[in-house]
Amino acid sequence: MRWKNLNSKKKIIFRCDGAILPEIGSGHVIRDIVIANKLVEDKICDRSEISFVMRRNGVFNLGEKLVLQSGYKIEKIKDEELKWNTKEESERLADLNPAILFLDRLSTELDWMIYLKRKLKYIITMDDIGPGSYNADLAINPILYDFSNSDNRLHGYDYLTLKPLEKKLLKSQSKKSGLIVASFGGHDHRNLTGFFLDILAKKKFSKERHQLIDILVGYEDISLINNWKIAAKEISHKNGIDVSVIVRPEDFIERLSMADFAVLSGGLTIFDAVSLGIPAIGLPQYQHQLQTLKNLNDQCVLFLGSNDMDLDTRHFNDVFDYILQAENEKLMMSNKGPILIDRKGAGRVSSIIADILK
C-alpha cells in the first residue's frame, strides 16, 4: 500500500447521507460506494481502509443499509452530532483524522470548511455548490456547476460515477421491445408517478402495437404504492395496454436497458439511461434536477417534459406523443448518449485519489 509513510492517517472517510427525504435520496451514497469499490478494485487502498460517516436512524436508515450491504464500515457517531455544517459534525470528522475526507452534499459552509481544513490533510467535495467548496483541496462537480476548471475544481460528465454494467446491457436499437420504463427516484417527492398515471389514464394508444409500461418505484408508503397499483390495473383494463407498478426490482438496470424510451426524474438514473442510449423524457423532482435535465436537453439526449418546475399536462402529452413516433430522433439520441456519458468517471476519480496519496 502507498500509505506506509502516513502513520495514523491510513483511511478514506466518505461523509454522505441517504434518506427518504427531499433533496437527499440514495444517490449520494450510491456514487460514493461506486468510488470506494473502484479504489479497492484498483488497489489504491484496502476495503478496511475505507469507512463512511452518515446518519443512520429513522429515514436515514436507507443510507446505512446501502453501505452495510456493500461491506464497508460505518463510524459510530450519533445522528445528532452529524447535522450538516454544525460544529459537532466538524469536530467528529476532525477526530477521525483521515488521509482524505470525501464530502458528498449539495452545500458546505465557508467557516465550517475552514475549520476542517486546519485539522485535516486533504478534503474533496462532490457536487458541492456551497461557499465551503472553494476552500476544499479539490471540488469535483460532475453534475452541478457554474464555474470553470482550475487547479482545485473539476467539472463535467467525465467525472460522473455510475455503477459498472455488464456489456450485454448495451442498448441495441435494432431490437424494438415496445417497452416504456418510468421511474422517479428512490423517493418520489412530487408524486410524479401519480402524475404519469393520470396522463396514461386519459391517453388512447394505437392498437397496431401492444404497449408495455413498467413503472419502477422505490421506498414509498405502502398505501401510496397500492393506490398506484390499482390505478395501473384500471388503465391496463381500459386502454388495452400492460401497465405494471414494480417495487424496488433487483433487475432495475436490466429493465431500463430494454426500454424503447424512459420517463425519469433527474437523479442518477437519468445518467444511466443516457449512457445506455435510452431516449428519455425528464421530469424534475427538485430545482437542482431541473438544471440537470435542461443541460441534457441542450445536449439533445433527452426531452424536458415539464415547463421548468411546472408539471404541465398538455406539454407532457405533446412530448410523449412525439417521442412515441420519432424513430429517427430516438436513434440519434441513442447514438449520442453513450458518447456524452462513457461511464468511466469512477476510474478517473480513482486515478486522482491515487495521485493524491503518492
PDB file of C-alpha atoms in Angstrom, residues 33-34 43 70-71 79 90 127 145 172 209 212 252 258 261 263 270 277 306 320 348:
ATOM      1  CA  ILE A  33     -19.910   3.307  -2.837  1.00  0.00           C
ATOM      2  CA  VAL A  34     -19.038   3.149  -6.546  1.00  0.00           C
ATOM      3  CA  LYS A  43      -5.637  -1.496  -5.357  1.00  0.00           C
ATOM      4  CA  SER A  70     -21.583  -3.113   0.284  1.00  0.00           C
ATOM      5  CA  GLY A  71     -19.372  -4.360   3.107  1.00  0.00           C
ATOM      6  CA  ASP A  79     -27.013  11.269  14.395  1.00  0.00           C
ATOM      7  CA  SER A  90     -16.811  19.153  12.021  1.00  0.00           C
ATOM      8  CA  ASP A 127     -21.281  18.353  -6.385  1.00  0.00           C
ATOM      9  CA  TYR A 145     -21.501  23.511 -11.574  1.00  0.00           C
ATOM     10  CA  SER A 172     -29.391  -2.455 -29.360  1.00  0.00           C
ATOM     11  CA  ARG A 209     -48.620  -2.031 -31.387  1.00  0.00           C
ATOM     12  CA  LEU A 212     -45.821  -2.330 -22.227  1.00  0.00           C
ATOM     13  CA  PHE A 252     -33.807  -2.435 -12.306  1.00  0.00           C
ATOM     14  CA  MET A 258     -34.612  -2.937 -22.604  1.00  0.00           C
ATOM     15  CA  PHE A 261     -37.650   5.057 -24.141  1.00  0.00           C
ATOM     16  CA  VAL A 263     -39.736   8.686 -18.371  1.00  0.00           C
ATOM     17  CA  ILE A 270     -31.247   9.641 -15.927  1.00  0.00           C
ATOM     18  CA  GLY A 277     -28.561   5.033 -25.237  1.00  0.00           C
ATOM     19  CA  SER A 306     -42.119  19.976 -17.855  1.00  0.00           C
ATOM     20  CA  PHE A 320     -44.816  11.945 -25.011  1.00  0.00           C
ATOM     21  CA  ARG A 348     -10.901   8.941 -13.378  1.00  0.00           C
TER      22      ARG A 348
END
